[in-house]
Amino acid sequence: MRLQRVARFLILCLIVMSSGIAWQANAEYADVVLNQKSEKEGVRPVIFPHWFHRIRFKCKVCHAELGFKMRVGSNHISMENITAGEFCGACHNGDVAWSADECDLCHSGKPGLKTGIRGGHETMGPGIW
Amino acid sequence: MGLLCVLTLTALASNWQKLAEDGLHDPTNPALKLLQDPTESLSVLPPDSTGNKVDWIRALQNGDIKPRSNILEQLEDEILDLDVLIMAAGSAPIVRFPHKAHTEWLDCSNCHEHLFKSKAGATQFTMLDILQGEYCGTCHGAVSFPLTECNRCHSVDPDEANRIQREMATAKAEADDKQ
């Protein structure tokens, strides 16, 4: 029984560590790529940096007050609801932060990126197992 | 000595990639130079070995960063200072879940009741669920420190856990006696 548990523990360790090795470099930890519509409609994918925003806002501002669900791709963000003051547009309105006219600051990704969360150092984030 | 300095500096510099080389940002974007490189703001915060290489909890507690709690008006945070031990962890050391570090960033509704019921032991889940991005893995491995840091969660050895549980039981019995 005990041996079995130790073995399970070691296997878990291995899985996690190998994912770290396979995913070095590339992106800052917790960067989000949003490309459900952008490239299809002729603009670069969007890159949302968590590190930059969490220096200025607690998680709950976006994930409780503004209602961003904690699952990449589940929020159906579009330019229409941004300019109407929802999601990114609750702040990127020329008041809390620069406005939605600054296309290239948000649409800054390389062509071909897939929507998802990136882990620069250790893991690929959830949803990959 | 000089060599040591150079070595330390290069080691520090390589903690964060430049945006233009991070494999994510389009280097041909004319606005790229307006965006901040992570090194600029992260290198001055308390260091950590994983994730963003920043100890976010310490950065917040030291006042190195002052993130807002609300965009409409600055409301009081609801901080809960309550540790919960999560047992049934087999041979792995017991998990201590600290509410304090979490409620300094998060709202109760980010976890309760859809991820965890507000009753110790009432939610059943395994390490595999966590590794698949459920429960603790919703945030850890995505935005908060990654799942490779086993001992930050599995931080209590079984003997100490037994002692803490006995103490909690006695305290509860005493409280009940008083009523």
PDB file of C-alpha atoms in Angstrom:
ATOM      1  CA  MET A   1       0.000   0.000   0.000  1.00  0.00           C
ATOM      2  CA  ARG A   2       2.629   2.458   1.172  1.00  0.00           C
ATOM      3  CA  LEU A   3       4.976   1.580  -1.710  1.00  0.00           C
ATOM      4  CA  GLN A   4       2.166   2.143  -4.159  1.00  0.00           C
ATOM      5  CA  ARG A   5       1.573   5.614  -2.734  1.00  0.00           C
ATOM      6  CA  VAL A   6       5.244   6.509  -2.934  1.00  0.00           C
ATOM      7  CA  ALA A   7       5.306   5.337  -6.561  1.00  0.00           C
ATOM      8  CA  ARG A   8       2.271   7.449  -7.381  1.00  0.00           C
ATOM      9  CA  PHE A   9       3.929  10.451  -5.755  1.00  0.00           C
ATOM     10  CA  LEU A  10       7.113   9.948  -7.801  1.00  0.00           C
ATOM     11  CA  ILE A  11       5.182   9.583 -11.057  1.00  0.00           C
ATOM     12  CA  LEU A  12       3.340  12.818 -10.365  1.00  0.00           C
ATOM     13  CA  CYS A  13       6.699  14.512  -9.714  1.00  0.00           C
ATOM     14  CA  LEU A  14       8.023  13.243 -13.037  1.00  0.00           C
ATOM     15  CA  ILE A  15       5.000  14.412 -15.021  1.00  0.00           C
ATOM     16  CA  VAL A  16       5.200  17.886 -13.577  1.00  0.00           C
ATOM     17  CA  MET A  17       8.952  18.194 -14.011  1.00  0.00           C
ATOM     18  CA  SER A  18       8.982  16.994 -17.601  1.00  0.00           C
ATOM     19  CA  SER A  19       6.314  19.538 -18.482  1.00  0.00           C
ATOM     20  CA  GLY A  20       8.670  22.180 -17.128  1.00  0.00           C
ATOM     21  CA  ILE A  21      11.504  21.024 -19.342  1.00  0.00           C
ATOM     22  CA  ALA A  22       9.313  20.864 -22.435  1.00  0.00           C
ATOM     23  CA  TRP A  23       8.135  24.420 -21.906  1.00  0.00           C
ATOM     24  CA  GLN A  24      11.119  26.609 -21.302  1.00  0.00           C
ATOM     25  CA  ALA A  25      11.606  30.164 -22.503  1.00  0.00           C
ATOM     26  CA  ASN A  26       8.634  31.585 -24.419  1.00  0.00           C
ATOM     27  CA  ALA A  27       6.369  34.174 -22.865  1.00  0.00           C
ATOM     28  CA  GLU A  28       6.184  35.534 -19.359  1.00  0.00           C
ATOM     29  CA  TYR A  29       4.408  33.294 -16.850  1.00  0.00           C
ATOM     30  CA  ALA A  30       0.608  33.784 -17.006  1.00  0.00           C
ATOM     31  CA  ASP A  31       0.516  35.763 -20.271  1.00  0.00           C
ATOM     32  CA  VAL A  32      -2.840  35.190 -22.005  1.00  0.00           C
ATOM     33  CA  VAL A  33      -3.205  34.945 -25.800  1.00  0.00           C
ATOM     34  CA  LEU A  34      -6.666  35.825 -27.153  1.00  0.00           C
ATOM     35  CA  ASN A  35      -7.163  34.837 -30.767  1.00  0.00           C
ATOM     36  CA  GLN A  36     -10.673  33.522 -31.161  1.00  0.00           C
ATOM     37  CA  LYS A  37     -11.604  36.204 -33.674  1.00  0.00           C
ATOM     38  CA  SER A  38      -8.685  38.610 -34.087  1.00  0.00           C
ATOM     39  CA  GLU A  39      -6.710  36.932 -36.845  1.00  0.00           C
ATOM     40  CA  LYS A  40      -9.791  35.812 -38.739  1.00  0.00           C
ATOM     41  CA  GLU A  41     -10.776  39.468 -38.848  1.00  0.00           C
ATOM     42  CA  GLY A  42      -7.404  40.738 -39.975  1.00  0.00           C
ATOM     43  CA  VAL A  43      -5.706  41.964 -36.794  1.00  0.00           C
ATOM     44  CA  ARG A  44      -2.893  40.430 -34.701  1.00  0.00           C
ATOM     45  CA  PRO A  45      -3.789  38.193 -31.736  1.00  0.00           C
ATOM     46  CA  VAL A  46      -4.201  39.982 -28.378  1.00  0.00           C
ATOM     47  CA  ILE A  47      -1.664  39.475 -25.578  1.00  0.00           C
ATOM     48  CA  PHE A  48      -2.861  40.154 -22.032  1.00  0.00           C
ATOM     49  CA  PRO A  49      -0.024  40.263 -19.465  1.00  0.00           C
ATOM     50  CA  HIS A  50      -1.136  39.181 -15.950  1.00  0.00           C
ATOM     51  CA  TRP A  51       2.181  40.287 -14.391  1.00  0.00           C
ATOM     52  CA  PHE A  52       1.689  43.877 -15.575  1.00  0.00           C
ATOM     53  CA  HIS A  53      -1.913  44.126 -14.398  1.00  0.00           C
ATOM     54  CA  ARG A  54      -1.492  42.387 -11.012  1.00  0.00           C
ATOM     55  CA  ILE A  55       1.035  45.044  -9.975  1.00  0.00           C
ATOM     56  CA  ARG A  56      -1.833  47.550 -10.338  1.00  0.00           C
ATOM     57  CA  PHE A  57      -4.984  45.556  -9.563  1.00  0.00           C
ATOM     58  CA  LYS A  58      -5.924  42.658  -7.311  1.00  0.00           C
ATOM     59  CA  CYS A  59      -7.339  39.582  -8.987  1.00  0.00           C
ATOM     60  CA  LYS A  60     -10.787  40.339  -7.635  1.00  0.00           C
ATOM     61  CA  VAL A  61     -11.103  43.597  -9.582  1.00  0.00           C
ATOM     62  CA  CYS A  62     -11.207  41.691 -12.862  1.00  0.00           C
ATOM     63  CA  HIS A  63     -12.406  38.305 -11.685  1.00  0.00           C
ATOM     64  CA  ALA A  64     -15.142  39.441  -9.275  1.00  0.00           C
ATOM     65  CA  GLU A  65     -16.045  43.106  -9.895  1.00  0.00           C
ATOM     66  CA  LEU A  66     -15.730  43.028 -13.710  1.00  0.00           C
ATOM     67  CA  GLY A  67     -16.827  39.413 -14.033  1.00  0.00           C
ATOM     68  CA  PHE A  68     -13.990  37.875 -16.105  1.00  0.00           C
ATOM     69  CA  LYS A  69     -14.444  34.113 -15.671  1.00  0.00           C
ATOM     70  CA  MET A  70     -11.230  32.289 -14.736  1.00  0.00           C
ATOM     71  CA  ARG A  71     -11.030  30.194 -17.884  1.00  0.00           C
ATOM     72  CA  VAL A  72      -9.248  31.482 -20.954  1.00  0.00           C
ATOM     73  CA  GLY A  73     -11.589  31.865 -23.907  1.00  0.00           C
ATOM     74  CA  SER A  74     -14.794  31.640 -21.877  1.00  0.00           C
ATOM     75  CA  ASN A  75     -15.587  35.348 -21.766  1.00  0.00           C
ATOM     76  CA  HIS A  76     -16.534  36.119 -25.398  1.00  0.00           C
ATOM     77  CA  ILE A  77     -14.631  39.405 -25.430  1.00  0.00           C
ATOM     78  CA  SER A  78     -15.150  41.448 -28.606  1.00  0.00           C
ATOM     79  CA  MET A  79     -14.408  44.980 -29.805  1.00  0.00           C
ATOM     80  CA  GLU A  80     -18.109  45.742 -29.557  1.00  0.00           C
ATOM     81  CA  ASN A  81     -18.331  45.034 -25.833  1.00  0.00           C
ATOM     82  CA  ILE A  82     -14.924  46.644 -25.179  1.00  0.00           C
ATOM     83  CA  THR A  83     -16.012  49.963 -26.684  1.00  0.00           C
ATOM     84  CA  ALA A  84     -19.274  49.597 -24.739  1.00  0.00           C
ATOM     85  CA  GLY A  85     -17.191  49.622 -21.533  1.00  0.00           C
ATOM     86  CA  GLU A  86     -17.168  45.932 -20.682  1.00  0.00           C
ATOM     87  CA  PHE A  87     -14.167  43.639 -20.054  1.00  0.00           C
ATOM     88  CA  CYS A  88     -10.927  45.404 -21.090  1.00  0.00           C
ATOM     89  CA  GLY A  89     -13.096  48.431 -21.890  1.00  0.00           C
ATOM     90  CA  ALA A  90     -13.996  48.940 -18.226  1.00  0.00           C
ATOM     91  CA  CYS A  91     -10.476  50.387 -17.848  1.00  0.00           C
ATOM     92  CA  HIS A  92      -9.174  50.962 -21.371  1.00  0.00           C
ATOM     93  CA  ASN A  93     -11.553  53.851 -21.846  1.00  0.00           C
ATOM     94  CA  GLY A  94      -9.166  56.817 -21.701  1.00  0.00           C
ATOM     95  CA  ASP A  95      -9.949  57.203 -18.007  1.00  0.00           C
ATOM     96  CA  VAL A  96      -8.508  54.377 -15.858  1.00  0.00           C
ATOM     97  CA  ALA A  97      -6.077  53.500 -18.697  1.00  0.00           C
ATOM     98  CA  TRP A  98      -5.436  54.513 -22.311  1.00  0.00           C
ATOM     99  CA  SER A  99      -8.363  53.979 -24.647  1.00  0.00           C
ATOM    100  CA  ALA A 100      -9.344  51.267 -27.104  1.00  0.00           C
ATOM    101  CA  ASP A 101      -7.973  53.375 -29.990  1.00  0.00           C
ATOM    102  CA  GLU A 102      -4.476  52.065 -29.273  1.00  0.00           C
ATOM    103  CA  CYS A 103      -5.003  48.946 -31.385  1.00  0.00           C
ATOM    104  CA  ASP A 104      -1.365  47.818 -31.539  1.00  0.00           C
ATOM    105  CA  LEU A 105      -0.818  47.849 -27.767  1.00  0.00           C
ATOM    106  CA  CYS A 106      -3.349  45.030 -27.296  1.00  0.00           C
ATOM    107  CA  HIS A 107      -3.143  43.409 -30.735  1.00  0.00           C
ATOM    108  CA  SER A 108       0.583  42.747 -30.369  1.00  0.00           C
ATOM    109  CA  GLY A 109       0.907  38.975 -30.902  1.00  0.00           C
ATOM    110  CA  LYS A 110       2.663  36.999 -33.622  1.00  0.00           C
ATOM    111  CA  PRO A 111       0.379  35.602 -36.307  1.00  0.00           C
ATOM    112  CA  GLY A 112      -0.698  32.002 -35.731  1.00  0.00           C
ATOM    113  CA  LEU A 113      -0.775  31.986 -31.906  1.00  0.00           C
ATOM    114  CA  LYS A 114      -3.454  29.851 -30.274  1.00  0.00           C
ATOM    115  CA  THR A 115      -5.783  31.184 -27.562  1.00  0.00           C
ATOM    116  CA  GLY A 116      -4.551  30.059 -24.149  1.00  0.00           C
ATOM    117  CA  ILE A 117      -2.514  30.785 -21.053  1.00  0.00           C
ATOM    118  CA  ARG A 118       1.291  30.604 -21.228  1.00  0.00           C
ATOM    119  CA  GLY A 119       3.673  29.606 -18.504  1.00  0.00           C
ATOM    120  CA  GLY A 120       7.107  30.975 -19.140  1.00  0.00           C
ATOM    121  CA  HIS A 121       8.994  29.037 -16.544  1.00  0.00           C
ATOM    122  CA  GLU A 122       7.456  25.906 -15.195  1.00  0.00           C
ATOM    123  CA  THR A 123       4.131  24.701 -16.491  1.00  0.00           C
ATOM    124  CA  MET A 124       1.855  25.059 -19.468  1.00  0.00           C
ATOM    125  CA  GLY A 125      -1.024  25.821 -17.183  1.00  0.00           C
ATOM    126  CA  PRO A 126      -4.118  23.716 -16.847  1.00  0.00           C
ATOM    127  CA  GLY A 127      -6.022  21.934 -19.518  1.00  0.00           C
ATOM    128  CA  ILE A 128      -3.058  20.092 -21.003  1.00  0.00           C
ATOM    129  CA  TRP A 129      -3.201  16.797 -19.098  1.00  0.00           C
TER     130      TRP A 129
ATOM    131  CA  MET B   1      35.078  39.379  -7.919  1.00  0.00           C
ATOM    132  CA  GLY B   2      34.257  41.270 -11.139  1.00  0.00           C
ATOM    133  CA  LEU B   3      33.590  37.967 -12.866  1.00  0.00           C
ATOM    134  CA  LEU B   4      31.217  36.969 -10.076  1.00  0.00           C
ATOM    135  CA  CYS B   5      29.361  40.249 -10.506  1.00  0.00           C
ATOM    136  CA  VAL B   6      29.011  39.741 -14.256  1.00  0.00           C
ATOM    137  CA  LEU B   7      27.822  36.173 -13.702  1.00  0.00           C
ATOM    138  CA  THR B   8      25.202  37.270 -11.176  1.00  0.00           C
ATOM    139  CA  LEU B   9      24.065  40.062 -13.447  1.00  0.00           C
ATOM    140  CA  THR B  10      23.631  37.787 -16.459  1.00  0.00           C
ATOM    141  CA  ALA B  11      21.809  35.278 -14.265  1.00  0.00           C
ATOM    142  CA  LEU B  12      19.468  38.030 -13.097  1.00  0.00           C
ATOM    143  CA  ALA B  13      18.984  39.467 -16.566  1.00  0.00           C
ATOM    144  CA  SER B  14      18.008  36.081 -17.960  1.00  0.00           C
ATOM    145  CA  ASN B  15      15.134  35.734 -15.466  1.00  0.00           C
ATOM    146  CA  TRP B  16      12.783  37.562 -17.792  1.00  0.00           C
ATOM    147  CA  GLN B  17      12.741  37.591 -21.561  1.00  0.00           C
ATOM    148  CA  LYS B  18      12.581  40.705 -23.675  1.00  0.00           C
ATOM    149  CA  LEU B  19       9.137  41.072 -25.270  1.00  0.00           C
ATOM    150  CA  ALA B  20      10.661  41.163 -28.754  1.00  0.00           C
ATOM    151  CA  GLU B  21      12.270  37.769 -28.164  1.00  0.00           C
ATOM    152  CA  ASP B  22       9.594  36.025 -26.102  1.00  0.00           C
ATOM    153  CA  GLY B  23       8.111  34.081 -29.005  1.00  0.00           C
ATOM    154  CA  LEU B  24       4.751  35.714 -28.368  1.00  0.00           C
ATOM    155  CA  HIS B  25       5.038  39.367 -29.382  1.00  0.00           C
ATOM    156  CA  ASP B  26       5.306  40.304 -33.045  1.00  0.00           C
ATOM    157  CA  PRO B  27       8.714  42.013 -33.383  1.00  0.00           C
ATOM    158  CA  THR B  28       7.476  43.926 -36.449  1.00  0.00           C
ATOM    159  CA  ASN B  29       4.735  45.685 -34.449  1.00  0.00           C
ATOM    160  CA  PRO B  30       5.666  49.401 -34.496  1.00  0.00           C
ATOM    161  CA  ALA B  31       4.039  49.867 -31.053  1.00  0.00           C
ATOM    162  CA  LEU B  32       6.113  47.126 -29.403  1.00  0.00           C
ATOM    163  CA  LYS B  33       8.603  49.644 -28.029  1.00  0.00           C
ATOM    164  CA  LEU B  34       5.786  51.307 -26.070  1.00  0.00           C
ATOM    165  CA  LEU B  35       5.179  48.124 -24.069  1.00  0.00           C
ATOM    166  CA  GLN B  36       7.125  47.464 -20.897  1.00  0.00           C
ATOM    167  CA  ASP B  37       9.668  44.643 -20.662  1.00  0.00           C
ATOM    168  CA  PRO B  38       9.004  42.470 -17.581  1.00  0.00           C
ATOM    169  CA  THR B  39      12.577  43.011 -16.301  1.00  0.00           C
ATOM    170  CA  GLU B  40      11.869  46.696 -15.784  1.00  0.00           C
ATOM    171  CA  SER B  41       9.249  46.272 -13.080  1.00  0.00           C
ATOM    172  CA  LEU B  42       9.720  42.670 -11.907  1.00  0.00           C
ATOM    173  CA  SER B  43      13.453  42.882 -11.134  1.00  0.00           C
ATOM    174  CA  VAL B  44      12.853  45.428  -8.355  1.00  0.00           C
ATOM    175  CA  LEU B  45      10.301  43.234  -6.515  1.00  0.00           C
ATOM    176  CA  PRO B  46      11.121  40.534  -3.898  1.00  0.00           C
ATOM    177  CA  PRO B  47      12.526  37.579  -5.847  1.00  0.00           C
ATOM    178  CA  ASP B  48      11.191  34.037  -6.095  1.00  0.00           C
ATOM    179  CA  SER B  49      12.474  30.973  -7.950  1.00  0.00           C
ATOM    180  CA  THR B  50       9.451  30.189 -10.137  1.00  0.00           C
ATOM    181  CA  GLY B  51       6.477  31.653 -11.956  1.00  0.00           C
ATOM    182  CA  ASN B  52       7.037  35.363 -12.601  1.00  0.00           C
ATOM    183  CA  LYS B  53      10.147  35.018 -10.371  1.00  0.00           C
ATOM    184  CA  VAL B  54       8.454  37.432  -8.002  1.00  0.00           C
ATOM    185  CA  ASP B  55       7.287  36.696  -4.468  1.00  0.00           C
ATOM    186  CA  TRP B  56       3.913  38.373  -4.954  1.00  0.00           C
ATOM    187  CA  ILE B  57       2.750  37.814  -1.380  1.00  0.00           C
ATOM    188  CA  ARG B  58       5.774  39.565   0.062  1.00  0.00           C
ATOM    189  CA  ALA B  59       5.620  42.339  -2.559  1.00  0.00           C
ATOM    190  CA  LEU B  60       2.063  43.093  -1.427  1.00  0.00           C
ATOM    191  CA  GLN B  61       2.738  42.804   2.309  1.00  0.00           C
ATOM    192  CA  ASN B  62       5.876  44.992   2.090  1.00  0.00           C
ATOM    193  CA  GLY B  63       3.959  47.634   0.167  1.00  0.00           C
ATOM    194  CA  ASP B  64       6.311  47.292  -2.830  1.00  0.00           C
ATOM    195  CA  ILE B  65       3.153  47.131  -4.929  1.00  0.00           C
ATOM    196  CA  LYS B  66      -0.205  48.703  -4.105  1.00  0.00           C
ATOM    197  CA  PRO B  67      -2.756  47.033  -6.367  1.00  0.00           C
ATOM    198  CA  ARG B  68      -6.241  48.531  -6.258  1.00  0.00           C
ATOM    199  CA  SER B  69      -9.118  46.467  -4.827  1.00  0.00           C
ATOM    200  CA  ASN B  70     -11.838  48.097  -6.872  1.00  0.00           C
ATOM    201  CA  ILE B  71     -12.036  50.331  -9.930  1.00  0.00           C
ATOM    202  CA  LEU B  72     -15.150  52.239  -8.910  1.00  0.00           C
ATOM    203  CA  GLU B  73     -14.208  53.081  -5.324  1.00  0.00           C
ATOM    204  CA  GLN B  74     -11.602  51.737  -2.946  1.00  0.00           C
ATOM    205  CA  LEU B  75     -13.619  49.338  -0.786  1.00  0.00           C
ATOM    206  CA  GLU B  76     -12.258  47.617   2.313  1.00  0.00           C
ATOM    207  CA  ASP B  77     -10.850  44.173   1.606  1.00  0.00           C
ATOM    208  CA  GLU B  78     -12.433  41.255   3.408  1.00  0.00           C
ATOM    209  CA  ILE B  79      -9.381  39.469   4.808  1.00  0.00           C
ATOM    210  CA  LEU B  80      -9.922  36.120   6.529  1.00  0.00           C
ATOM    211  CA  ASP B  81      -7.075  34.809   8.688  1.00  0.00           C
ATOM    212  CA  LEU B  82      -7.969  31.115   8.794  1.00  0.00           C
ATOM    213  CA  ASP B  83      -5.809  28.133   7.855  1.00  0.00           C
ATOM    214  CA  VAL B  84      -7.544  24.943   6.737  1.00  0.00           C
ATOM    215  CA  LEU B  85      -5.729  21.597   6.740  1.00  0.00           C
ATOM    216  CA  ILE B  86      -6.667  19.427   3.776  1.00  0.00           C
ATOM    217  CA  MET B  87      -6.112  15.779   4.710  1.00  0.00           C
ATOM    218  CA  ALA B  88      -6.433  12.517   2.823  1.00  0.00           C
ATOM    219  CA  ALA B  89      -3.170  13.262   1.081  1.00  0.00           C
ATOM    220  CA  GLY B  90      -1.795   9.714   1.357  1.00  0.00           C
ATOM    221  CA  SER B  91       1.945   9.654   1.868  1.00  0.00           C
ATOM    222  CA  ALA B  92       2.395  13.267   0.834  1.00  0.00           C
ATOM    223  CA  PRO B  93       2.689  15.822   3.643  1.00  0.00           C
ATOM    224  CA  ILE B  94      -0.653  17.370   4.635  1.00  0.00           C
ATOM    225  CA  VAL B  95      -1.793  20.495   2.776  1.00  0.00           C
ATOM    226  CA  ARG B  96      -2.230  23.765   4.663  1.00  0.00           C
ATOM    227  CA  PHE B  97      -4.549  26.206   2.882  1.00  0.00           C
ATOM    228  CA  PRO B  98      -4.012  29.778   4.162  1.00  0.00           C
ATOM    229  CA  HIS B  99      -7.065  32.046   3.702  1.00  0.00           C
ATOM    230  CA  LYS B 100      -5.039  35.162   4.564  1.00  0.00           C
ATOM    231  CA  ALA B 101      -2.656  35.097   1.592  1.00  0.00           C
ATOM    232  CA  HIS B 102      -5.616  34.373  -0.691  1.00  0.00           C
ATOM    233  CA  THR B 103      -8.108  36.943   0.549  1.00  0.00           C
ATOM    234  CA  GLU B 104      -5.453  39.655   0.219  1.00  0.00           C
ATOM    235  CA  TRP B 105      -5.840  39.145  -3.556  1.00  0.00           C
ATOM    236  CA  LEU B 106      -9.170  37.464  -4.072  1.00  0.00           C
ATOM    237  CA  ASP B 107     -12.838  37.743  -3.205  1.00  0.00           C
ATOM    238  CA  CYS B 108     -14.641  34.909  -1.385  1.00  0.00           C
ATOM    239  CA  SER B 109     -16.755  34.450  -4.531  1.00  0.00           C
ATOM    240  CA  ASN B 110     -13.672  33.535  -6.568  1.00  0.00           C
ATOM    241  CA  CYS B 111     -13.635  30.191  -4.708  1.00  0.00           C
ATOM    242  CA  HIS B 112     -16.874  29.802  -2.742  1.00  0.00           C
ATOM    243  CA  GLU B 113     -19.094  27.921  -3.382  1.00  0.00           C
ATOM    244  CA  HIS B 114     -18.341  26.815  -6.964  1.00  0.00           C
ATOM    245  CA  LEU B 115     -14.774  25.534  -6.306  1.00  0.00           C
ATOM    246  CA  PHE B 116     -14.864  24.786  -2.559  1.00  0.00           C
ATOM    247  CA  LYS B 117     -17.716  24.513  -0.062  1.00  0.00           C
ATOM    248  CA  SER B 118     -17.284  26.672   3.073  1.00  0.00           C
ATOM    249  CA  LYS B 119     -16.829  23.637   5.284  1.00  0.00           C
ATOM    250  CA  ALA B 120     -13.501  21.922   5.929  1.00  0.00           C
ATOM    251  CA  GLY B 121     -13.387  18.501   4.295  1.00  0.00           C
ATOM    252  CA  ALA B 122     -16.685  18.885   2.435  1.00  0.00           C
ATOM    253  CA  THR B 123     -15.125  19.104  -1.033  1.00  0.00           C
ATOM    254  CA  GLN B 124     -13.625  15.928  -2.464  1.00  0.00           C
ATOM    255  CA  PHE B 125     -10.813  16.241  -4.995  1.00  0.00           C
ATOM    256  CA  THR B 126      -7.446  14.684  -5.823  1.00  0.00           C
ATOM    257  CA  MET B 127      -4.023  15.830  -6.975  1.00  0.00           C
ATOM    258  CA  LEU B 128      -4.902  14.661 -10.485  1.00  0.00           C
ATOM    259  CA  ASP B 129      -7.865  17.062 -10.577  1.00  0.00           C
ATOM    260  CA  ILE B 130      -5.496  19.840  -9.523  1.00  0.00           C
ATOM    261  CA  LEU B 131      -2.986  18.932 -12.232  1.00  0.00           C
ATOM    262  CA  GLN B 132      -5.828  19.093 -14.744  1.00  0.00           C
ATOM    263  CA  GLY B 133      -6.527  22.689 -13.806  1.00  0.00           C
ATOM    264  CA  GLU B 134      -9.433  22.162 -11.405  1.00  0.00           C
ATOM    265  CA  TYR B 135      -9.745  23.249  -7.731  1.00  0.00           C
ATOM    266  CA  CYS B 136      -6.382  24.697  -6.571  1.00  0.00           C
ATOM    267  CA  GLY B 137      -5.109  24.160 -10.136  1.00  0.00           C
ATOM    268  CA  THR B 138      -7.526  26.769 -11.472  1.00  0.00           C
ATOM    269  CA  CYS B 139      -4.973  29.390 -10.387  1.00  0.00           C
ATOM    270  CA  HIS B 140      -1.836  27.457  -9.425  1.00  0.00           C
ATOM    271  CA  GLY B 141      -0.037  26.463 -12.604  1.00  0.00           C
ATOM    272  CA  ALA B 142      -1.773  29.274 -14.519  1.00  0.00           C
ATOM    273  CA  VAL B 143      -1.262  32.596 -12.707  1.00  0.00           C
ATOM    274  CA  SER B 144      -0.253  31.830  -9.092  1.00  0.00           C
ATOM    275  CA  PHE B 145       2.915  29.868  -8.261  1.00  0.00           C
ATOM    276  CA  PRO B 146       3.145  26.685 -10.342  1.00  0.00           C
ATOM    277  CA  LEU B 147       2.372  23.104  -9.286  1.00  0.00           C
ATOM    278  CA  THR B 148       6.039  22.111  -9.308  1.00  0.00           C
ATOM    279  CA  GLU B 149       6.279  23.736  -5.845  1.00  0.00           C
ATOM    280  CA  CYS B 150       4.860  20.688  -4.017  1.00  0.00           C
ATOM    281  CA  ASN B 151       6.056  21.662  -0.562  1.00  0.00           C
ATOM    282  CA  ARG B 152       4.491  25.123  -0.530  1.00  0.00           C
ATOM    283  CA  CYS B 153       1.101  23.372  -0.352  1.00  0.00           C
ATOM    284  CA  HIS B 154       2.162  20.057   1.211  1.00  0.00           C
ATOM    285  CA  SER B 155       3.747  21.895   4.099  1.00  0.00           C
ATOM    286  CA  VAL B 156       2.608  20.105   7.269  1.00  0.00           C
ATOM    287  CA  ASP B 157       4.004  16.741   8.365  1.00  0.00           C
ATOM    288  CA  PRO B 158       1.442  14.238   9.700  1.00  0.00           C
ATOM    289  CA  ASP B 159       2.603  14.492  13.339  1.00  0.00           C
ATOM    290  CA  GLU B 160       2.223  18.238  13.369  1.00  0.00           C
ATOM    291  CA  ALA B 161      -1.151  17.907  11.619  1.00  0.00           C
ATOM    292  CA  ASN B 162      -2.330  15.525  14.369  1.00  0.00           C
ATOM    293  CA  ARG B 163      -1.177  17.988  17.013  1.00  0.00           C
ATOM    294  CA  ILE B 164      -2.948  20.919  15.324  1.00  0.00           C
ATOM    295  CA  GLN B 165      -6.137  18.887  14.965  1.00  0.00           C
ATOM    296  CA  ARG B 166      -6.070  17.864  18.631  1.00  0.00           C
ATOM    297  CA  GLU B 167      -5.585  21.491  19.642  1.00  0.00           C
ATOM    298  CA  MET B 168      -8.466  22.585  17.432  1.00  0.00           C
ATOM    299  CA  ALA B 169     -10.717  19.869  18.889  1.00  0.00           C
ATOM    300  CA  THR B 170      -9.837  20.914  22.459  1.00  0.00           C
ATOM    301  CA  ALA B 171     -10.440  24.567  21.671  1.00  0.00           C
ATOM    302  CA  LYS B 172     -13.813  23.706  20.183  1.00  0.00           C
ATOM    303  CA  ALA B 173     -14.767  21.520  23.176  1.00  0.00           C
ATOM    304  CA  GLU B 174     -13.824  24.364  25.547  1.00  0.00           C
ATOM    305  CA  ALA B 175     -15.857  26.845  23.511  1.00  0.00           C
ATOM    306  CA  ASP B 176     -18.838  24.471  23.580  1.00  0.00           C
ATOM    307  CA  ASP B 177     -18.462  24.055  27.373  1.00  0.00           C
ATOM    308  CA  LYS B 178     -18.686  27.801  27.874  1.00  0.00           C
ATOM    309  CA  GLN B 179     -22.020  28.008  26.016  1.00  0.00           C
TER     310      GLN B 179
END
